[in-house]
Coordinates of C-alpha atoms in Angstrom, one line a residue:
Chain A
M1 CA -0.1 0.0 0.0
K2 CA 2.8 2.4 1.1
K3 CA 4.7 1.6 -2.2
L4 CA 1.5 2.0 -4.3
L5 CA 1.0 5.7 -2.5
L6 CA 4.6 6.5 -3.0
A7 CA 4.5 5.4 -6.7
T8 CA 1.2 7.6 -7.2
A9 CA 2.8 10.5 -5.5
L10 CA 5.9 10.3 -7.7
L11 CA 3.8 9.8 -10.8
A12 CA 1.9 12.8 -9.9
L13 CA 5.1 14.9 -9.1
G14 CA 6.4 13.8 -12.3
T15 CA 3.4 14.8 -14.5
G16 CA 3.3 18.0 -12.5
L17 CA 6.8 18.8 -13.6
A18 CA 6.3 17.8 -17.1
A19 CA 3.2 20.3 -17.3
A20 CA 5.2 23.1 -16.0
Q21 CA 8.1 22.4 -18.3
T22 CA 10.1 25.6 -18.8
V23 CA 10.4 26.5 -22.5
R24 CA 14.0 28.2 -23.0
L25 CA 14.1 30.7 -25.6
G26 CA 17.8 31.4 -27.1
T27 CA 18.7 34.6 -28.6
E28 CA 21.9 36.2 -29.7
G29 CA 21.7 39.4 -27.7
A30 CA 23.6 41.6 -30.0
Y31 CA 21.3 42.7 -32.8
P32 CA 19.4 45.9 -31.7
P33 CA 16.6 46.6 -32.1
Y34 CA 15.7 42.9 -32.8
N35 CA 17.4 41.5 -29.7
F36 CA 20.1 42.9 -27.3
I37 CA 21.3 43.0 -23.8
N38 CA 20.2 46.2 -22.1
D39 CA 22.2 48.2 -19.6
Q40 CA 20.6 46.3 -16.7
G41 CA 22.1 43.0 -18.3
E42 CA 19.0 41.7 -19.4
V43 CA 17.7 40.5 -22.9
D44 CA 15.6 43.5 -24.5
G45 CA 14.3 44.7 -27.8
F46 CA 11.5 43.6 -30.2
E47 CA 12.0 39.9 -29.7
R48 CA 12.2 40.0 -26.0
K49 CA 8.7 41.8 -26.2
L50 CA 7.3 39.4 -28.8
G51 CA 8.6 36.5 -26.9
D52 CA 7.1 37.3 -23.6
E53 CA 3.7 37.9 -25.5
L54 CA 3.8 34.9 -27.2
C55 CA 4.6 32.6 -24.1
K56 CA 1.7 34.4 -22.3
R57 CA -0.8 33.7 -25.0
A58 CA 0.5 30.1 -25.4
A59 CA 0.4 29.8 -21.7
L60 CA 4.0 28.7 -21.5
T61 CA 6.9 29.5 -18.8
C62 CA 9.7 31.0 -20.7
E63 CA 13.3 31.6 -19.9
W64 CA 15.6 33.6 -21.8
T65 CA 19.3 32.7 -22.6
T66 CA 21.9 33.9 -24.9
N67 CA 24.0 32.1 -27.3
E68 CA 26.6 33.0 -29.8
W69 CA 25.0 33.5 -33.4
D70 CA 27.5 31.0 -35.0
S71 CA 26.6 28.1 -32.9
I72 CA 22.9 29.0 -32.2
I73 CA 21.4 26.1 -34.6
P74 CA 23.7 23.4 -33.2
N75 CA 23.1 24.3 -29.6
L76 CA 19.3 24.1 -30.3
Q77 CA 19.8 20.6 -31.7
S78 CA 21.8 19.5 -28.8
G79 CA 19.1 20.8 -26.5
N80 CA 20.5 23.8 -24.9
Y81 CA 17.3 25.6 -25.4
D82 CA 14.1 25.1 -27.1
V83 CA 13.4 27.9 -29.3
I84 CA 15.7 30.4 -31.4
I85 CA 14.2 33.8 -31.6
A86 CA 17.1 35.9 -33.1
G87 CA 16.1 37.7 -36.1
M88 CA 16.7 34.5 -38.1
S89 CA 15.3 34.5 -41.7
I90 CA 13.4 31.6 -42.9
T91 CA 15.4 30.0 -45.7
D92 CA 15.3 26.5 -47.5
E93 CA 18.8 25.7 -46.1
R94 CA 17.9 26.2 -42.4
D95 CA 14.6 24.4 -43.0
E96 CA 16.3 21.4 -43.9
V97 CA 18.0 21.2 -40.4
I98 CA 15.4 22.9 -38.1
N99 CA 11.5 23.7 -38.3
F100 CA 10.4 27.5 -38.6
S101 CA 7.4 28.8 -37.1
E102 CA 5.1 30.9 -39.1
N103 CA 7.0 34.2 -39.8
Y104 CA 6.6 37.0 -37.4
I105 CA 8.4 39.8 -39.4
P106 CA 7.5 40.0 -43.1
P107 CA 10.1 39.5 -45.8
A108 CA 12.2 42.9 -45.4
A109 CA 14.9 44.7 -47.2
S110 CA 18.5 44.1 -46.5
A111 CA 20.8 47.1 -47.2
Y112 CA 24.3 48.4 -47.4
L113 CA 26.1 50.8 -45.3
A114 CA 29.1 52.7 -46.2
L115 CA 31.4 55.5 -45.6
T116 CA 30.5 57.0 -49.2
P117 CA 27.4 56.5 -51.1
D118 CA 29.2 55.7 -54.1
V119 CA 30.6 52.4 -53.3
D120 CA 30.4 49.6 -56.0
V121 CA 29.0 46.7 -54.1
K122 CA 29.8 44.3 -57.0
T123 CA 33.4 44.7 -56.7
A124 CA 34.0 46.1 -53.3
V125 CA 35.0 44.4 -50.2
V126 CA 31.6 43.9 -48.2
S127 CA 31.3 42.5 -44.3
A128 CA 28.5 40.5 -43.3
Q129 CA 27.9 38.4 -40.1
V130 CA 28.8 34.7 -40.4
S131 CA 26.2 32.2 -41.4
T132 CA 23.7 34.8 -42.3
I133 CA 21.6 35.1 -45.7
Q134 CA 23.4 38.4 -46.2
A135 CA 26.8 36.6 -46.1
G136 CA 25.5 34.1 -48.5
Y137 CA 24.3 36.8 -51.0
V138 CA 27.7 38.9 -50.8
A139 CA 29.7 35.6 -51.6
E140 CA 27.5 35.0 -54.7
S141 CA 27.5 38.7 -55.7
G142 CA 31.2 38.8 -56.9
A143 CA 32.3 41.2 -53.9
T144 CA 35.0 40.0 -51.6
L145 CA 32.9 38.8 -48.4
L146 CA 34.6 39.6 -45.1
E147 CA 32.7 37.7 -42.1
F148 CA 32.7 38.5 -38.5
A149 CA 31.2 36.6 -35.6
T150 CA 29.0 39.7 -34.3
P151 CA 26.9 42.4 -36.0
D152 CA 28.7 45.0 -34.4
E153 CA 32.2 43.9 -35.7
T154 CA 30.9 44.1 -39.4
V155 CA 29.9 47.9 -38.8
A156 CA 33.4 48.4 -36.9
A157 CA 35.2 47.1 -40.1
V158 CA 33.5 49.8 -42.2
R159 CA 34.4 52.4 -39.8
N160 CA 38.2 51.6 -39.6
G161 CA 38.4 51.1 -43.5
E162 CA 38.9 47.2 -43.2
A163 CA 35.6 46.9 -45.4
D164 CA 34.0 49.2 -48.1
A165 CA 30.5 48.6 -46.8
V166 CA 28.4 46.3 -44.7
F167 CA 25.5 44.2 -45.7
A168 CA 22.8 43.5 -43.1
D169 CA 19.0 43.8 -42.4
K170 CA 18.0 47.2 -43.0
D171 CA 16.2 47.5 -39.7
Y172 CA 19.5 47.0 -37.9
L173 CA 21.7 49.3 -40.0
A174 CA 19.1 52.3 -40.2
P175 CA 19.5 53.6 -36.6
I176 CA 23.3 53.2 -36.9
A177 CA 23.4 55.5 -40.2
A178 CA 21.0 57.8 -38.4
E179 CA 23.0 58.3 -35.4
S180 CA 26.5 58.4 -37.1
N181 CA 26.3 62.3 -37.8
G182 CA 26.6 61.8 -41.4
E183 CA 29.7 59.4 -41.0
L184 CA 27.9 56.4 -42.6
V185 CA 25.4 56.4 -45.2
L186 CA 22.9 53.9 -46.4
L187 CA 23.3 52.9 -50.0
A188 CA 20.3 53.2 -52.4
E189 CA 20.4 49.6 -53.6
E190 CA 18.3 47.5 -51.3
V191 CA 17.7 43.6 -51.6
Q192 CA 14.8 41.4 -50.7
L193 CA 16.1 38.2 -49.1
G194 CA 14.7 35.3 -47.3
G195 CA 11.0 34.4 -46.4
G196 CA 10.6 36.8 -43.5
V197 CA 11.6 36.1 -39.7
G198 CA 10.5 33.1 -37.8
L199 CA 11.1 31.4 -34.6
G200 CA 13.4 27.9 -35.0
L201 CA 12.7 24.9 -33.4
R202 CA 13.7 21.4 -33.3
E203 CA 12.1 19.3 -35.9
S204 CA 10.9 16.9 -33.3
D205 CA 9.1 19.7 -31.3
T206 CA 5.8 19.6 -33.6
E207 CA 3.5 20.3 -30.5
L208 CA 5.7 23.3 -29.4
K209 CA 5.5 24.7 -32.9
A210 CA 2.0 24.5 -33.2
K211 CA 1.4 26.4 -30.0
F212 CA 3.7 29.1 -31.1
D213 CA 2.3 29.2 -34.6
A214 CA -1.3 29.7 -33.1
A215 CA -0.2 32.5 -31.0
I216 CA 1.6 34.3 -33.8
Q217 CA -1.6 33.9 -35.9
A218 CA -3.6 35.4 -33.0
M219 CA -1.2 38.4 -32.8
K220 CA -1.4 39.1 -36.5
A221 CA -5.2 38.8 -36.4
D222 CA -5.7 41.3 -33.5
G223 CA -3.2 43.9 -35.0
T224 CA -0.8 43.6 -31.9
L225 CA 2.2 42.2 -33.9
N226 CA 1.8 45.1 -36.5
A227 CA 1.7 47.7 -33.6
L228 CA 4.8 46.0 -32.2
I229 CA 6.8 46.1 -35.4
K230 CA 6.0 49.9 -35.9
E231 CA 7.0 50.5 -32.4
Y232 CA 10.5 49.2 -32.7
F233 CA 11.1 49.5 -36.6
G234 CA 9.4 52.7 -37.3
E235 CA 6.2 53.7 -38.9
A236 CA 7.6 53.0 -42.3
A237 CA 8.4 49.3 -41.6
V238 CA 6.6 46.6 -43.7
T239 CA 3.9 45.0 -41.8
F240 CA 1.4 42.1 -42.2
Chain B
M1 CA 22.3 52.1 -9.1
F2 CA 22.3 55.8 -8.0
A3 CA 19.0 57.7 -7.9
S4 CA 20.6 60.3 -10.0
C5 CA 21.0 57.7 -12.8
A6 CA 17.2 57.3 -13.4
D7 CA 17.4 59.3 -16.8
P8 CA 20.9 58.9 -18.3
S9 CA 20.1 61.2 -21.2
T10 CA 20.1 64.2 -19.0
L11 CA 23.6 63.5 -17.6
D12 CA 27.1 64.6 -18.8
G13 CA 30.7 64.2 -18.2
L14 CA 31.8 62.5 -15.0
N15 CA 28.1 62.2 -13.8
W16 CA 27.5 60.2 -16.9
L17 CA 30.4 58.0 -16.5
A18 CA 29.9 57.3 -13.0
C19 CA 26.3 56.1 -13.9
Y20 CA 27.5 54.3 -16.9
L21 CA 30.3 52.4 -15.1
T22 CA 27.7 51.2 -12.4
T23 CA 25.1 49.9 -14.7
G24 CA 23.7 46.2 -14.2
K25 CA 25.5 45.1 -17.2
H26 CA 28.9 46.5 -15.7
L27 CA 28.3 44.9 -12.3
D28 CA 28.1 41.6 -14.2
F29 CA 31.4 42.5 -15.8
Y30 CA 32.9 43.2 -12.7
W31 CA 31.4 39.9 -11.2
S32 CA 33.0 38.0 -14.0
F33 CA 36.5 38.9 -12.9
A34 CA 35.4 37.3 -9.5
T35 CA 34.3 34.2 -11.6
V36 CA 37.8 33.8 -13.3
L37 CA 39.7 34.2 -10.1
L38 CA 37.2 31.6 -8.4
L39 CA 37.9 29.3 -11.3
L40 CA 41.7 29.7 -11.0
V41 CA 41.5 29.1 -7.3
I42 CA 39.6 25.8 -7.7
T43 CA 41.1 24.6 -10.9
A44 CA 44.9 24.9 -9.7
P45 CA 44.6 22.4 -7.0
L46 CA 42.6 20.1 -8.9
A47 CA 45.0 20.2 -11.9
L48 CA 47.9 19.5 -9.2
G49 CA 46.1 16.7 -7.8
M50 CA 45.4 15.2 -11.3
G51 CA 48.9 15.8 -12.0
F52 CA 50.2 14.0 -9.0
L53 CA 48.1 11.0 -9.7
G54 CA 49.2 11.0 -13.4
A55 CA 52.7 11.3 -12.3
I56 CA 52.4 8.4 -9.8
A57 CA 50.7 6.3 -12.4
S58 CA 53.3 6.9 -15.0
R59 CA 55.8 5.6 -12.7
S60 CA 53.9 2.8 -11.3
P61 CA 55.6 -0.8 -11.4
V62 CA 52.1 -2.2 -12.4
L63 CA 52.1 -2.1 -16.3
P64 CA 48.4 -1.2 -17.0
L65 CA 48.4 1.6 -14.5
R66 CA 51.6 3.0 -16.3
W67 CA 49.8 2.6 -19.6
L68 CA 47.0 4.6 -18.3
G69 CA 49.3 7.4 -16.8
R70 CA 51.3 7.8 -20.0
A71 CA 48.3 7.6 -22.6
Y72 CA 46.6 10.2 -20.3
T73 CA 49.5 12.6 -20.5
A74 CA 50.3 12.0 -24.1
M75 CA 46.7 12.3 -25.5
V76 CA 45.7 15.4 -23.6
R77 CA 49.2 17.2 -24.2
G78 CA 49.2 16.1 -27.9
V79 CA 45.7 17.8 -28.6
P80 CA 45.3 21.6 -29.0
D81 CA 43.7 23.1 -25.9
I82 CA 41.1 24.7 -28.0
V83 CA 40.1 21.5 -29.9
F84 CA 40.0 19.7 -26.7
F85 CA 37.6 22.3 -25.2
L86 CA 35.3 22.2 -28.2
F87 CA 35.2 18.3 -28.5
F88 CA 35.4 17.3 -24.8
V89 CA 32.8 19.7 -23.5
I90 CA 30.2 18.4 -25.8
A91 CA 31.3 14.9 -25.3
L92 CA 31.0 15.2 -21.6
D93 CA 27.7 16.8 -21.8
Q94 CA 26.2 14.4 -24.0
G95 CA 27.8 11.6 -22.1
L96 CA 26.5 12.5 -18.7
E97 CA 23.1 13.1 -20.2
W98 CA 22.9 9.7 -22.0
L99 CA 24.1 7.9 -18.9
L100 CA 21.4 9.7 -16.7
H101 CA 18.9 8.9 -19.5
Q102 CA 19.3 5.1 -19.3
V103 CA 18.9 5.5 -15.4
V104 CA 15.9 7.5 -15.2
C105 CA 14.0 6.9 -18.5
P106 CA 14.4 3.1 -19.1
D107 CA 11.2 2.9 -20.9
W108 CA 11.6 5.7 -23.4
D109 CA 10.8 4.7 -26.7
Q110 CA 12.1 7.4 -29.1
P111 CA 15.8 7.4 -30.6
I112 CA 18.3 9.7 -28.7
R113 CA 19.9 10.6 -31.9
Q114 CA 17.2 11.9 -34.5
G115 CA 19.4 13.0 -37.4
T116 CA 21.5 15.9 -36.0
E117 CA 19.5 16.2 -32.9
F118 CA 20.4 15.0 -29.3
R119 CA 17.2 14.2 -27.4
V120 CA 17.2 12.7 -24.0
C121 CA 14.0 12.5 -21.9
P122 CA 13.4 15.8 -19.9
Q123 CA 14.2 14.3 -16.7
A124 CA 17.6 13.3 -17.9
K125 CA 18.6 16.9 -18.9
I126 CA 21.6 18.6 -17.1
P127 CA 20.7 20.9 -15.7
S128 CA 17.0 20.2 -15.5
G129 CA 14.9 22.1 -18.0
N130 CA 13.1 24.0 -15.1
A131 CA 16.5 25.3 -13.4
D132 CA 16.7 29.0 -13.6
A133 CA 19.5 30.7 -15.5
F134 CA 21.8 30.7 -12.4
W135 CA 22.1 26.9 -12.7
Y136 CA 23.1 27.0 -16.3
Q137 CA 25.8 29.3 -15.2
V138 CA 26.8 26.9 -12.6
D139 CA 26.6 23.9 -14.7
G140 CA 29.0 25.9 -17.5
F141 CA 31.5 26.9 -14.7
V142 CA 31.7 23.1 -13.4
R143 CA 32.3 21.8 -16.9
A144 CA 35.0 24.4 -17.3
V145 CA 36.7 23.5 -14.1
I146 CA 36.6 19.9 -15.2
T147 CA 38.0 20.5 -18.4
F148 CA 40.7 23.0 -17.2
A149 CA 41.8 20.4 -14.6
L150 CA 42.2 17.5 -17.1
V151 CA 44.1 19.5 -19.5
F152 CA 46.4 21.4 -17.1
G153 CA 46.5 18.0 -14.9
A154 CA 48.2 16.1 -18.0
F155 CA 50.9 19.1 -18.3
A156 CA 51.4 18.9 -14.5
A157 CA 51.7 15.3 -14.5
N158 CA 54.7 15.4 -16.8
V159 CA 56.3 18.2 -14.7
I160 CA 55.8 16.2 -11.6
Y161 CA 57.2 13.0 -13.3
G162 CA 60.3 14.9 -14.4
A163 CA 60.9 16.4 -10.8
M164 CA 60.4 13.1 -9.2
Q165 CA 63.1 11.5 -11.5
A166 CA 65.3 14.6 -10.9
V167 CA 65.4 13.8 -6.8
P168 CA 69.1 12.7 -6.5
R169 CA 69.4 8.8 -6.2
A170 CA 71.9 9.2 -3.1
Q171 CA 69.1 10.7 -1.2
L172 CA 66.7 7.8 -1.6
E173 CA 69.5 5.3 -1.1
T174 CA 70.3 6.9 2.1
A175 CA 66.5 6.6 3.3
E176 CA 66.7 3.0 2.3
A177 CA 69.8 2.6 4.4
Y178 CA 67.8 3.7 7.3
G179 CA 65.4 1.0 6.9
M180 CA 62.6 3.0 5.4
S181 CA 60.1 0.9 3.2
N182 CA 59.4 2.1 -0.3
R183 CA 56.2 4.1 0.7
Q184 CA 58.2 5.7 3.4
V185 CA 60.9 6.8 1.1
F186 CA 58.2 8.2 -1.3
R187 CA 56.4 9.9 1.3
R188 CA 59.3 11.3 3.5
V189 CA 62.1 12.0 1.0
L190 CA 60.8 11.9 -2.5
V191 CA 57.7 14.0 -2.4
P192 CA 59.2 16.6 -0.1
Q193 CA 62.3 17.0 -2.3
M194 CA 60.6 16.9 -5.7
W195 CA 58.7 20.2 -5.3
V196 CA 61.6 22.3 -6.0
Y197 CA 62.4 20.9 -9.2
A198 CA 58.7 20.9 -10.3
L199 CA 58.2 24.4 -9.3
P200 CA 59.6 26.1 -12.4
G201 CA 57.5 23.9 -14.5
L202 CA 54.5 24.4 -12.4
S203 CA 55.0 28.1 -12.2
N204 CA 54.8 28.1 -15.9
L205 CA 51.8 26.0 -16.0
W206 CA 50.1 28.4 -13.6
V207 CA 50.7 31.4 -15.6
I208 CA 49.6 29.7 -18.8
L209 CA 46.4 28.6 -16.9
I210 CA 45.6 32.4 -16.1
K211 CA 46.1 33.3 -19.7
A212 CA 44.1 30.3 -20.8
T213 CA 40.9 31.8 -18.8
P214 CA 39.5 33.5 -22.1
L215 CA 38.7 30.0 -23.2
L216 CA 35.7 30.1 -20.6
F217 CA 33.7 31.6 -23.2
L218 CA 33.9 28.7 -25.6
L219 CA 32.0 27.1 -22.6
G220 CA 29.3 29.4 -22.5
V221 CA 30.4 30.9 -19.3
Q222 CA 30.2 34.9 -19.5
D223 CA 33.6 35.7 -18.7
I224 CA 35.6 38.9 -18.8
V225 CA 36.3 38.6 -22.6
Y226 CA 32.8 38.2 -23.5
W227 CA 31.7 41.4 -21.3
A228 CA 34.4 43.5 -22.6
R229 CA 33.4 42.7 -26.2
E230 CA 29.9 43.1 -25.4
L231 CA 30.2 46.4 -23.4
G232 CA 32.8 47.8 -25.8
G233 CA 30.9 47.4 -29.0
S234 CA 29.4 50.7 -30.3
K235 CA 25.8 51.4 -29.0
T236 CA 23.0 53.1 -30.6
S237 CA 20.3 54.9 -28.7
A238 CA 18.7 51.6 -28.5
Y239 CA 20.7 51.5 -25.3
E240 CA 20.6 54.0 -22.6
Y241 CA 24.1 54.9 -22.6
P242 CA 25.0 55.3 -26.2
H243 CA 28.6 55.4 -27.3
P244 CA 31.1 54.6 -30.1
D245 CA 33.3 51.6 -30.2
W246 CA 35.2 51.6 -27.0
R247 CA 36.5 47.9 -27.4
L248 CA 40.0 49.4 -27.2
W249 CA 39.6 50.6 -23.6
Y250 CA 37.9 47.5 -22.3
F251 CA 40.7 45.1 -23.8
L252 CA 43.2 47.6 -22.4
A253 CA 41.5 47.0 -18.9
L254 CA 41.7 43.3 -19.4
L255 CA 45.6 43.7 -20.5
V256 CA 46.1 45.4 -17.2
F257 CA 44.3 42.7 -15.4
Y258 CA 46.2 40.0 -16.8
L259 CA 49.6 41.5 -16.1
L260 CA 48.8 42.3 -12.5
A261 CA 47.7 38.7 -12.0
T262 CA 50.7 37.3 -13.6
W263 CA 52.9 39.7 -12.0
A264 CA 51.5 39.1 -8.5
S265 CA 51.9 35.2 -9.2
E266 CA 55.6 35.6 -10.4
R267 CA 56.4 37.2 -7.0
A268 CA 54.6 34.9 -4.9
L269 CA 56.2 31.9 -6.7
G270 CA 59.6 33.5 -6.4
R271 CA 59.2 33.5 -2.6
L272 CA 57.8 29.9 -2.7
T273 CA 61.0 28.8 -4.5
A274 CA 63.3 30.5 -2.1
R275 CA 61.5 28.6 0.8
L276 CA 61.3 25.3 -0.8
S277 CA 65.2 25.5 -1.7
R278 CA 66.2 25.9 1.9
G279 CA 68.1 22.9 3.0
Q280 CA 67.7 21.1 -0.2
A281 CA 70.4 19.1 -2.0
T282 CA 70.3 21.5 -4.9
A283 CA 72.6 24.4 -5.9
A284 CA 70.2 27.0 -5.0
G285 CA 70.0 25.3 -1.5
E286 CA 73.6 24.9 -1.0
A287 CA 74.2 28.7 -1.9
M288 CA 71.5 29.6 0.9
R289 CA 73.4 27.3 3.2
K290 CA 76.6 29.0 2.6
A291 CA 75.0 32.5 3.0
G292 CA 73.7 31.7 6.0
I293 CA 70.2 32.4 5.2

């Protein structure tokens, strides 16, 4: 009898734990305004707000963690966290190894940032962050690709003359150009890449994907997602 | 931190700097120095212990034990630190989770390896999926300590092995002539005398260990190099304290920290050497005897 009671208690405890399983959200923390570590040392930005809201709507307990961009997919697969929420564009190559949720940012423009507006991006030295769609695009464009581990280093390379231009999401580069006192300018040429930004999940986590998909659809339907996009990327941002 | 820092955009000059240097993020940066020092304090004795065991095993009259000791030093010494760090940590992590999985989830029917995914049951995760961020930091730290102890233990084993061989045979023979057993000779004569020969090698290792601490970042521990890079990068007004690229200053601070740490170590080790040489059958010990120190 005692054993039976103990077993039931353990079972109850076990299922209780399983129900309250924390979902760990992994982000890069170096890509404002998408995601960054704020001055209090916490994850902040568009994706912080979005992620918290999605977890609330899906009734999940979520916890934030940061990981280097370069190893963000392998560490998802080895189970260090359950969701990638790091401004990751949906591409076919990535879709082969992980699952993407519905996109929460529509396909947006990538842009070049340079010291002068007359850089020829087909022949110049162009910096981009490693393992991004932008890096892939530059490699095929004929320009010389210079890769860096963090977004900040790609911009620093232009400032100190190592690269002629940096290629990244326009939403990341626009505030940098605006606050550089005219030192850096966005080039007129813009490129549409990828299928928008989505959450990255393990292929085996179909249940979790369904929950997040439903939450994203709900946010699209009631207009809160568009409002959030405008809050962080400006009134001119592409919305759903 | 201070009440006057509530609105950074209104501050300027020194006030701004004072507030900037006391943000939550900077406090994390300062704590990471303590993390690095703690790592050194824990790892050094562990590595020394590993080295001691490795050296004893390498000298053992039992053949398999000798093989084990030699294989350990040869393997770890022969692989670049950074490769070892990248490989071993993943192997350790997955190995432990796999073992735990076998124990706590015997009737789990799904495969653990699904393509490139590594999936154990939720109860077997280390640390458990419900643990808060602090435990993930502790987990990373412990893995760092184990890896550092293993790597530096192998180097220490070789140093200590050499030092044990360097103790003059006459000293051991004298002890044997007094009727001491092998164990007594080892404990009373060999080990006390070996340190003075091992110290130059060990002090090198200690300094290399200090300088190897930036590898912590590879293990997911947010160490001083991580924070210096993160804080130094240029900041737009998405942050409360926007500033241009200040990585130079942050890395300069790290440079000073490492120089101070190694300089203090040099001094401490110098004293230790002098102390250990006293009364030893070495040239340094002989010189001290003649000088009457």
